PDB file of C-alpha atoms in Angstrom:
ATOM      1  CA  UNK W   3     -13.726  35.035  -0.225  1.00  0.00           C
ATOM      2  CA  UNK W   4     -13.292  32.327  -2.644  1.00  0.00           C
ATOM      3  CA  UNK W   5     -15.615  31.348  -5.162  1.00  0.00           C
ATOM      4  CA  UNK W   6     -16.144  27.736  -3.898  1.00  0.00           C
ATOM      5  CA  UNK W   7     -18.906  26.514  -2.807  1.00  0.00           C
ATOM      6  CA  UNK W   8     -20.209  23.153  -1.040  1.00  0.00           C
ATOM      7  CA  UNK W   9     -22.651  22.106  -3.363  1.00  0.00           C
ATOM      8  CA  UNK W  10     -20.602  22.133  -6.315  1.00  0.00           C
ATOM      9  CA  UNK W  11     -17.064  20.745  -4.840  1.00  0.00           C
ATOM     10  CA  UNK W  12     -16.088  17.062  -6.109  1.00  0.00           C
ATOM     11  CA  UNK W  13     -14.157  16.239  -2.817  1.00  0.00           C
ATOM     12  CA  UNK W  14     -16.659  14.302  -0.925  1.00  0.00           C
ATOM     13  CA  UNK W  15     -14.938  15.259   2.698  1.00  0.00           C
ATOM     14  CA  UNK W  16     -15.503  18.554   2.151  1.00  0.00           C
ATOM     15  CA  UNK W  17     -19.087  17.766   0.813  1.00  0.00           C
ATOM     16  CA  UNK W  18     -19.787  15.923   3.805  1.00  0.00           C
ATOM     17  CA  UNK W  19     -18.569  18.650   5.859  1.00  0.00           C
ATOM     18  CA  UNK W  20     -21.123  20.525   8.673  1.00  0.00           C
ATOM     19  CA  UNK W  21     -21.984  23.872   6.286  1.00  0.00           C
ATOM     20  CA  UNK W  22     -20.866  25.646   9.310  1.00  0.00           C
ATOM     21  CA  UNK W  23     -17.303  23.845   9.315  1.00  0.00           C
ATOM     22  CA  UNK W  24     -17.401  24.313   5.104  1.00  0.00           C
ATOM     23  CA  UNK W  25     -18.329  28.085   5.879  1.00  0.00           C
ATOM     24  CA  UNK W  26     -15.004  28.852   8.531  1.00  0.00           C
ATOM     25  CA  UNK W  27     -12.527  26.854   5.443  1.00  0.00           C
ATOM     26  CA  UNK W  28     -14.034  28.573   2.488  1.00  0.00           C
ATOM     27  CA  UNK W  29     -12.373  31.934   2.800  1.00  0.00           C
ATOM     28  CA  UNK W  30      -9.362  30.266   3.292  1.00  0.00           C
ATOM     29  CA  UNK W  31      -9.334  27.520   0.164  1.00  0.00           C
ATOM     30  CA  UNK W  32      -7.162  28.124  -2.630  1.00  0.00           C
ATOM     31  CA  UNK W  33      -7.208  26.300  -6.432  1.00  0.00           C
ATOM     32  CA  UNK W  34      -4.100  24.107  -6.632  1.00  0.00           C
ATOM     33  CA  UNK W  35      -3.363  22.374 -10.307  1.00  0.00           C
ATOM     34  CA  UNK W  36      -1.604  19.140  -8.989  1.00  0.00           C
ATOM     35  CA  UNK W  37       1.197  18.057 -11.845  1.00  0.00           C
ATOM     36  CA  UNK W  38       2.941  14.445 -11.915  1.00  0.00           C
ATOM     37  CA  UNK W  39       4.840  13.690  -9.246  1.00  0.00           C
ATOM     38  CA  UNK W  40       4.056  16.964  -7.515  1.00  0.00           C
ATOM     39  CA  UNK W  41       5.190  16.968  -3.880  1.00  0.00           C
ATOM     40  CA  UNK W  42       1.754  16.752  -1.612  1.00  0.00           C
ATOM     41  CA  UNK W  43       3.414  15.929   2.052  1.00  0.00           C
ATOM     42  CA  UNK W  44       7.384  16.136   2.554  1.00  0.00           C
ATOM     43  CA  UNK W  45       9.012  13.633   4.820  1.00  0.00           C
ATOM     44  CA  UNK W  46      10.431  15.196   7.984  1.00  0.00           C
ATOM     45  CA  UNK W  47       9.159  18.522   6.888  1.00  0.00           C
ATOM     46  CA  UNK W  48       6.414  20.451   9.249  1.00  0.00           C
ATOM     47  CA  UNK W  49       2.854  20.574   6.767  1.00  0.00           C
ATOM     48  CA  UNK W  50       1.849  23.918   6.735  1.00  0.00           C
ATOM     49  CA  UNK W  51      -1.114  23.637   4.046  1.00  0.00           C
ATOM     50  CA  UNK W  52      -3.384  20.281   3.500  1.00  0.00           C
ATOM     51  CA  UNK W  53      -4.973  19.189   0.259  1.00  0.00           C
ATOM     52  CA  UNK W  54      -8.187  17.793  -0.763  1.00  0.00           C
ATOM     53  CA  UNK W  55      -8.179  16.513  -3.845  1.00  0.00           C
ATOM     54  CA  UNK W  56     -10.526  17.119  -6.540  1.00  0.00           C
ATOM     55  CA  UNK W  57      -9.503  14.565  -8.822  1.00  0.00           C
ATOM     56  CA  UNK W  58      -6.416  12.511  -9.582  1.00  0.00           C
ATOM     57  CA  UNK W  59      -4.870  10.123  -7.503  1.00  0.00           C
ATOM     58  CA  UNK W  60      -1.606  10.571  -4.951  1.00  0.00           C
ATOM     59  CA  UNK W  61       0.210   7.872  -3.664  1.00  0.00           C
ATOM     60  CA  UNK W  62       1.105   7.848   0.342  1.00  0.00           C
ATOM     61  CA  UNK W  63       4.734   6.292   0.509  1.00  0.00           C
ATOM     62  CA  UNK W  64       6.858   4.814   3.030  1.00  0.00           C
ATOM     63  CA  UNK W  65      10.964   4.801   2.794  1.00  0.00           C
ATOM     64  CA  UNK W  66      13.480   3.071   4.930  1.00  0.00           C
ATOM     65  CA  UNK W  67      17.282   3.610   5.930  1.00  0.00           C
ATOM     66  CA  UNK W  68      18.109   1.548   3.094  1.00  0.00           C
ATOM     67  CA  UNK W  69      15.727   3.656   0.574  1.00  0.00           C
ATOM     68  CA  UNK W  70      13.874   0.714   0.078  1.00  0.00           C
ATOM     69  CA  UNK W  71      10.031   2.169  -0.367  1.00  0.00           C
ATOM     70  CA  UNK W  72       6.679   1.235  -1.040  1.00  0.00           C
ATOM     71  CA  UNK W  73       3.117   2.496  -1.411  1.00  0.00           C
ATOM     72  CA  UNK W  74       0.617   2.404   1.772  1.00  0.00           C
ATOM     73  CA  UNK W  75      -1.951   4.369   0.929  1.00  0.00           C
ATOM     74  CA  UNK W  76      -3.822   6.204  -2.002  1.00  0.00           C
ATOM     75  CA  UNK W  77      -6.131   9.095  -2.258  1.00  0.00           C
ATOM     76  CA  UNK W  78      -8.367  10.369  -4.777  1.00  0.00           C
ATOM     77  CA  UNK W  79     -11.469  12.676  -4.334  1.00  0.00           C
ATOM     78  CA  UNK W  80     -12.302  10.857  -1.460  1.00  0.00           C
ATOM     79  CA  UNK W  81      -9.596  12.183   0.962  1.00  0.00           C
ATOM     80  CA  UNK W  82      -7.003  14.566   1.655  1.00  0.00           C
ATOM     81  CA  UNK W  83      -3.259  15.113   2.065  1.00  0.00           C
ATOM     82  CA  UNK W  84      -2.076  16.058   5.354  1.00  0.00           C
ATOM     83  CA  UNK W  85      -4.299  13.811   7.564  1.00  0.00           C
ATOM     84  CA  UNK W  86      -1.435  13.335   9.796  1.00  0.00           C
ATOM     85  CA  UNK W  87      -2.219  16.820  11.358  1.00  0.00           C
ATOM     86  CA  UNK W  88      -5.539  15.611  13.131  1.00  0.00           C
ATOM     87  CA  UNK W  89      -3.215  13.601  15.061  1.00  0.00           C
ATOM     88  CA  UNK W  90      -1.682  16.315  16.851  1.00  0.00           C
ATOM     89  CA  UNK W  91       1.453  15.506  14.998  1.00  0.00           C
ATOM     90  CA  UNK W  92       3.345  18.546  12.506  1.00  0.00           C
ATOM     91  CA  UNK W  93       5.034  16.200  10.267  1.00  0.00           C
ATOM     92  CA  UNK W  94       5.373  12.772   8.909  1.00  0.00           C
ATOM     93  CA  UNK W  95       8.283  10.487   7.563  1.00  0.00           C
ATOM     94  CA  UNK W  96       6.062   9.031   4.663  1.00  0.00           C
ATOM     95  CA  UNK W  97       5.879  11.125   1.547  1.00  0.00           C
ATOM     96  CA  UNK W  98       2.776  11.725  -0.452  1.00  0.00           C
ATOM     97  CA  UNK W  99       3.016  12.883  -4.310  1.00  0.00           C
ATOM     98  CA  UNK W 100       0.749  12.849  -7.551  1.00  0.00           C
ATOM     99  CA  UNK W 101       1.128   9.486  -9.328  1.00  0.00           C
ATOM    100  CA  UNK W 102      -1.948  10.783 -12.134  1.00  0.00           C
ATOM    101  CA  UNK W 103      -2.212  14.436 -12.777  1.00  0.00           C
ATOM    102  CA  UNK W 104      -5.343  16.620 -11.215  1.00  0.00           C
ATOM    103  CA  UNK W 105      -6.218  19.633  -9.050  1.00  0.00           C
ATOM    104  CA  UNK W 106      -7.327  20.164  -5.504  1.00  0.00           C
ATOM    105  CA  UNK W 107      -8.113  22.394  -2.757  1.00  0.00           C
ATOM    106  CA  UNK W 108      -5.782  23.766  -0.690  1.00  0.00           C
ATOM    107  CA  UNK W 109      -5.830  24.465   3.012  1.00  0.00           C
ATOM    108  CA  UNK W 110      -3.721  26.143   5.909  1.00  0.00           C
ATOM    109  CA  UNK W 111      -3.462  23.665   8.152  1.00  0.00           C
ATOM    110  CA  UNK W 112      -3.917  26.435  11.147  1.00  0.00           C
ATOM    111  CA  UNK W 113      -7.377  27.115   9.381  1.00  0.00           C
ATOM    112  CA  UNK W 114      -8.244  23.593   9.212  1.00  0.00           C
ATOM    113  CA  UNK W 115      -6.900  22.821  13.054  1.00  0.00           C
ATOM    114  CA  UNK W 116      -8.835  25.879  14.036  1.00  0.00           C
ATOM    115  CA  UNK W 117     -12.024  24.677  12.678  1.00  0.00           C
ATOM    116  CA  UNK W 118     -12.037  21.644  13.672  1.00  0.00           C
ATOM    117  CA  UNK W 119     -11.392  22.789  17.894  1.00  0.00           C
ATOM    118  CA  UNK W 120     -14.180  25.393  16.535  1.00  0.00           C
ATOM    119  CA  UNK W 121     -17.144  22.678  15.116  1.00  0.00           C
ATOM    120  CA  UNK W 122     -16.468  19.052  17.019  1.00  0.00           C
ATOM    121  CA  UNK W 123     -18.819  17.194  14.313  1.00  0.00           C
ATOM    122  CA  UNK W 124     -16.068  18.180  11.483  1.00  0.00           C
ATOM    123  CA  UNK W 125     -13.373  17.158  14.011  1.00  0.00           C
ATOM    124  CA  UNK W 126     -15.212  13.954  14.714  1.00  0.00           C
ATOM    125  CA  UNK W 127     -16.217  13.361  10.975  1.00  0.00           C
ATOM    126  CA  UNK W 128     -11.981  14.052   9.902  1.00  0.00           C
ATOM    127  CA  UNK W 129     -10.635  11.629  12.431  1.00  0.00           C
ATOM    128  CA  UNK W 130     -13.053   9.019  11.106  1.00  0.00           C
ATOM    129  CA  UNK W 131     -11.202   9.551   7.548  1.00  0.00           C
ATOM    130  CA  UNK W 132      -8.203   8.886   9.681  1.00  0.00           C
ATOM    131  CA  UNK W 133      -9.361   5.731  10.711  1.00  0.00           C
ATOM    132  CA  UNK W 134     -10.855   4.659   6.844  1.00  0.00           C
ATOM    133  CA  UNK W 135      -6.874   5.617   6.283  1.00  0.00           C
ATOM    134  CA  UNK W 136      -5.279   3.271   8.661  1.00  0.00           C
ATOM    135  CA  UNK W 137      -7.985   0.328   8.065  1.00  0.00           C
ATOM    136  CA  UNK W 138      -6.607   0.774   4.312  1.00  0.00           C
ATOM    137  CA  UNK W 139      -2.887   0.264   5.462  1.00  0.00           C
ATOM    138  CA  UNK W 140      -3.567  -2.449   7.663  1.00  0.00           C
ATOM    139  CA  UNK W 141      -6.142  -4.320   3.941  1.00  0.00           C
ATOM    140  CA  UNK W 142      -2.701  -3.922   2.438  1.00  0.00           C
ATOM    141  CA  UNK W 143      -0.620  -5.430   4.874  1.00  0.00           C
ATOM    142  CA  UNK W 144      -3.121  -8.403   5.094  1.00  0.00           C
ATOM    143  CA  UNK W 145      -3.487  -8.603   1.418  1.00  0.00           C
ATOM    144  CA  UNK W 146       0.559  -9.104   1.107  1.00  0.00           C
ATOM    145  CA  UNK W 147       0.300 -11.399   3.767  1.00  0.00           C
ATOM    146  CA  UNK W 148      -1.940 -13.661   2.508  1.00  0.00           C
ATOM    147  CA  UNK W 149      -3.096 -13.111  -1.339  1.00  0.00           C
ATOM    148  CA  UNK W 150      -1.465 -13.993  -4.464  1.00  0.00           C
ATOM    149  CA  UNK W 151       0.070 -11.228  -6.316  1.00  0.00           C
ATOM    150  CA  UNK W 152      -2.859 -11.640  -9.614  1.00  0.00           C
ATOM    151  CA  UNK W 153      -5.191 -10.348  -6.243  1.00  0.00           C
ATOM    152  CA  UNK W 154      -3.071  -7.744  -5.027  1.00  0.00           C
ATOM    153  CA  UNK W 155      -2.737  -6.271  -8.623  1.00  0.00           C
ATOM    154  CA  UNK W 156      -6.611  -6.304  -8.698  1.00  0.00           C
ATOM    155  CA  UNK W 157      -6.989  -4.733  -5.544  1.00  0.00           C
ATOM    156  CA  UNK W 158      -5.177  -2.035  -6.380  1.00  0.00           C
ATOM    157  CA  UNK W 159      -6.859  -1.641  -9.628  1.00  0.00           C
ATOM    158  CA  UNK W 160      -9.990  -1.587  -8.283  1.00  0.00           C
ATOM    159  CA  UNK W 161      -9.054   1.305  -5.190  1.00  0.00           C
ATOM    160  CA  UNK W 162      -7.599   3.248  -8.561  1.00  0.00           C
ATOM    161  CA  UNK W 163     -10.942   2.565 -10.289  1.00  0.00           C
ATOM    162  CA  UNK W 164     -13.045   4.005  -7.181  1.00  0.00           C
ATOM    163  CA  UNK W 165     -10.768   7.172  -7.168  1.00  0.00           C
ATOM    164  CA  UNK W 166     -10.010   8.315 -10.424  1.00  0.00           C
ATOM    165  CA  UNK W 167     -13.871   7.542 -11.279  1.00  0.00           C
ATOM    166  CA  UNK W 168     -12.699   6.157 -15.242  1.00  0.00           C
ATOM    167  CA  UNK W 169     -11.978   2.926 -16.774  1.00  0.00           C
ATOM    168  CA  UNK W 170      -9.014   4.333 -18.410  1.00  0.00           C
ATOM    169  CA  UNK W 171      -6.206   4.241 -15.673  1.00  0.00           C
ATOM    170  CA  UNK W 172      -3.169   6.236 -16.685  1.00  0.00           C
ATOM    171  CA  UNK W 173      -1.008   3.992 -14.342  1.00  0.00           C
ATOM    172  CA  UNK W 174       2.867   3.220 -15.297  1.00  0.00           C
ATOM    173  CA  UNK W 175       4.418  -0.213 -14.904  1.00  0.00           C
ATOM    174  CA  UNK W 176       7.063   2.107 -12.086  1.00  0.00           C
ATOM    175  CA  UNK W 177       3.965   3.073 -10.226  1.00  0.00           C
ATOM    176  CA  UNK W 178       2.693  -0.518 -10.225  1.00  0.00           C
ATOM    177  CA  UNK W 179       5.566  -1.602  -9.228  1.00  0.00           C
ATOM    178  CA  UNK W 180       5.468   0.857  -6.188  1.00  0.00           C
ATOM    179  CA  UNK W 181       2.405  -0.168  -5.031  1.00  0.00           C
ATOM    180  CA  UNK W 182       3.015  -3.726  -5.005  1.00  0.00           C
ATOM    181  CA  UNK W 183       6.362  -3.690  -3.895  1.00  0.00           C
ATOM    182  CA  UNK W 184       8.032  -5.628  -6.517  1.00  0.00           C
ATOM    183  CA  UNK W 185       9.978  -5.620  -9.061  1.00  0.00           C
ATOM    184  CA  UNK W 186       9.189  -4.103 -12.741  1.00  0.00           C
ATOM    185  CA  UNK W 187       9.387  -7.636 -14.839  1.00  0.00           C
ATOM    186  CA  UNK W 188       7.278  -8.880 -12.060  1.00  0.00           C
ATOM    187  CA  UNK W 189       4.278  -6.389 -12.523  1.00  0.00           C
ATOM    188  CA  UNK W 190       4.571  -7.313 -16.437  1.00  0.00           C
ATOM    189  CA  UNK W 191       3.545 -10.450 -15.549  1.00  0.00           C
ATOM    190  CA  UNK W 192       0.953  -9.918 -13.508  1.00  0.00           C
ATOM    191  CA  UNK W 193      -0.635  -7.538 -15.914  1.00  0.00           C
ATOM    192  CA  UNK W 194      -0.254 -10.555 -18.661  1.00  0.00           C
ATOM    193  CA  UNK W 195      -2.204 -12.589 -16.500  1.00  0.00           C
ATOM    194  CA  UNK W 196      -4.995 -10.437 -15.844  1.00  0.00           C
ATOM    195  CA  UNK W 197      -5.046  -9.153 -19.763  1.00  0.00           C
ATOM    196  CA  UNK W 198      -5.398 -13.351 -19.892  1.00  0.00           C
ATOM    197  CA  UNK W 199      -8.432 -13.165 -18.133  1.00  0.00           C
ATOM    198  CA  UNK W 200      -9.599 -10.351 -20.270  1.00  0.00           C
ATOM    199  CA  UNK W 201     -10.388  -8.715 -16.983  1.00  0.00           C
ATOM    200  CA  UNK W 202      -7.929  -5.689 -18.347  1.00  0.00           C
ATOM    201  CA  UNK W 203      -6.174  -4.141 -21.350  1.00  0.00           C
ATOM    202  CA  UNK W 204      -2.890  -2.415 -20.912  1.00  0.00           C
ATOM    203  CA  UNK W 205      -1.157  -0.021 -23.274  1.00  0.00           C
ATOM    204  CA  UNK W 206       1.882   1.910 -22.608  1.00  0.00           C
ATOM    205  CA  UNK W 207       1.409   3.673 -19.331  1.00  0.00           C
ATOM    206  CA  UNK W 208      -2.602   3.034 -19.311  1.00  0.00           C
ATOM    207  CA  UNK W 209      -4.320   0.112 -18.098  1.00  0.00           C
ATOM    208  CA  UNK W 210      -7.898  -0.070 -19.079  1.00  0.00           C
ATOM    209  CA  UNK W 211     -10.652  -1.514 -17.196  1.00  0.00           C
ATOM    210  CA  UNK W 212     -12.315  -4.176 -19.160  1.00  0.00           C
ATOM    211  CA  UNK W 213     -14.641  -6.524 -16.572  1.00  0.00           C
ATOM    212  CA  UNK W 214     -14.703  -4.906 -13.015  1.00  0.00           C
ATOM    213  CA  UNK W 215     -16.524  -7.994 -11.481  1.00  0.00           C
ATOM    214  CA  UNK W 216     -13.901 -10.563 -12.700  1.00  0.00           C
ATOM    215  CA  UNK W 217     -10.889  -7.612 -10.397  1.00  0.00           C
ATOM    216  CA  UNK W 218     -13.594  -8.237  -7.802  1.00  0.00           C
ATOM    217  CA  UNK W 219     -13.260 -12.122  -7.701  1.00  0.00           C
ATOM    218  CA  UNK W 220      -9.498 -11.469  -7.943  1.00  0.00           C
ATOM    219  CA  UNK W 221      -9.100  -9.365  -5.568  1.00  0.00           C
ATOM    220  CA  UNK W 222     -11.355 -11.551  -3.077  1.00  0.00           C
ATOM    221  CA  UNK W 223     -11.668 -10.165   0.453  1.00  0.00           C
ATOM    222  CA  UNK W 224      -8.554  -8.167   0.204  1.00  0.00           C
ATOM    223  CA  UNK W 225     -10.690  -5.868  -1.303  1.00  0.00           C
ATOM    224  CA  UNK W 226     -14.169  -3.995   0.235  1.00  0.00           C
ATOM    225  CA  UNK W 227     -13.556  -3.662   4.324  1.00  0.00           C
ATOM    226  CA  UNK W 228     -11.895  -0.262   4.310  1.00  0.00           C
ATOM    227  CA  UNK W 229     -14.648   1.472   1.417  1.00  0.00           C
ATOM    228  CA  UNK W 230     -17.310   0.014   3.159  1.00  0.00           C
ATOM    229  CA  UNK W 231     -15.976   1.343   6.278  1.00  0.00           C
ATOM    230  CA  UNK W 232     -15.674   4.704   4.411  1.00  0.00           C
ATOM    231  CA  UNK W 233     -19.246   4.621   3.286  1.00  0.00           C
ATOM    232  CA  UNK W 234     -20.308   4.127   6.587  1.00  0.00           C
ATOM    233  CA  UNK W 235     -18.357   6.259   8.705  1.00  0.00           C
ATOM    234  CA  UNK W 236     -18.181   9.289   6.185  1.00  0.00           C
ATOM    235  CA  UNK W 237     -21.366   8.650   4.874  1.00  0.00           C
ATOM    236  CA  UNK W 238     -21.080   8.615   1.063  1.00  0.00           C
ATOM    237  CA  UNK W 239     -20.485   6.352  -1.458  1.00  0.00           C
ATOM    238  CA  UNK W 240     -16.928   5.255  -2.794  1.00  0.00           C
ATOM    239  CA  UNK W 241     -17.177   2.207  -4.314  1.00  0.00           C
ATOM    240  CA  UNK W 242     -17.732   1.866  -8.147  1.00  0.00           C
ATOM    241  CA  UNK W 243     -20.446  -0.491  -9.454  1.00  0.00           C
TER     242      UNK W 243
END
């Protein structure tokens, strides 16, 4: 049996997990040390082990025909890669990868499947993460739709904040670029503007947070629906104050 336990684990699914539904993973969980860039989800590839991260953040990415890609999703110690699975679905064409270093816990995804059939309150409680998931996809589409870039950026500094729990955010100008879907120079000057507002300070690949209520006005109401449906539906808090 492993040596985890639910009291001490950072990942708040598995916190907020029935103790009989933590009890039927736990001899199953294994330590994984999760490196930069290391490969979470594969497209087109059947997942045969899920992850619930402990700390860092991975980045959830969709690619075209044309290679063209772009972030839709993050998760920090708040989720788990693999959520696809509760779907009834083996595989995925998105790719999910570290973008800031960390370690996790990792699961068979038979073991996970067969306690969820096994305790319907963890199955119930894991497809509610599935929904928080695909409200955050559908914040980001609206926020592109209909925010300036300045809130975008601060959106997505603020879901980094929540997840990686530090002011310090060891996020590259290439990973920014990602998630907003733009180019390189443009991110520059996005981060100018915000460094203008003395909101942040960036340094080479670090962007620290300086006033978290300024991101907040930023960011506007592209920013709260999905964590507060989070906090409701899962039950603990995500948000950083």
């Amino acid at each position: 049996m492993s040596d985890f336990s639910q009291s001490n684990i950072q990942n708040l699914l598995l916190r907020a997990l029935a103790p009989e539904a933590f009890d039927l993973l736990q001899a199953t969980m294994q330590p994984r040390e999760l490196p930069v860039q290391f490969e979470l989800v594969a497209p087109d590839v059947p997942s045969e082990t899920a992850c619930f991260l402990e700390s860092g953040l991975a980045s959830i990415v969709a690619t075209n025909s044309d290679d063209e890609s772009v972030e839709v999703g993050h998760v920090g110690y708040e989720g788990m890669a693999g959520a696809h699975v509760f779907l009834k679905v083996d595989q995925t064409p998105n790719r999910t990868f570290m973008q800031v270093e960390g370690h996790g816990i990792s699961v068979p995804v038979s073991a996970l499947l067969s306690m969820a059939q096994r305790v319907p309150s963890a199955n119930d409680l894991l497809l509610k993460y599935v929904h928080c998931c695909e409200l955050q996809l559908a914040h980001s589409a609206l926020a592109n739709a209909r925010y300036t870039m300045p809130g975008r950026l601060a959106r997505w500094l603020l879901m980094c904040h929540d997840r990686l729990r530090d002011r310090d955010l060891p996020l590259t100008h290439e990973f920014l670029s990602l998630m907003l879907g733009v180019r390189r120079a443009g991110v520059t000057n996005e981060i100018h503007i915000l460094e203008g507002l003395h909101a942040i300070k960036a340094t080479r690949g670090n962007i620290r947070i300086l006033d978290r209520p300024k991101l907040e006005d930023l960011a506007g109401g592209s920013y709260g629906v999905p964590e507060h449906e989070y906090e409701r539906l899962i039950g603990v808090p995500i948000r950083r104050t």
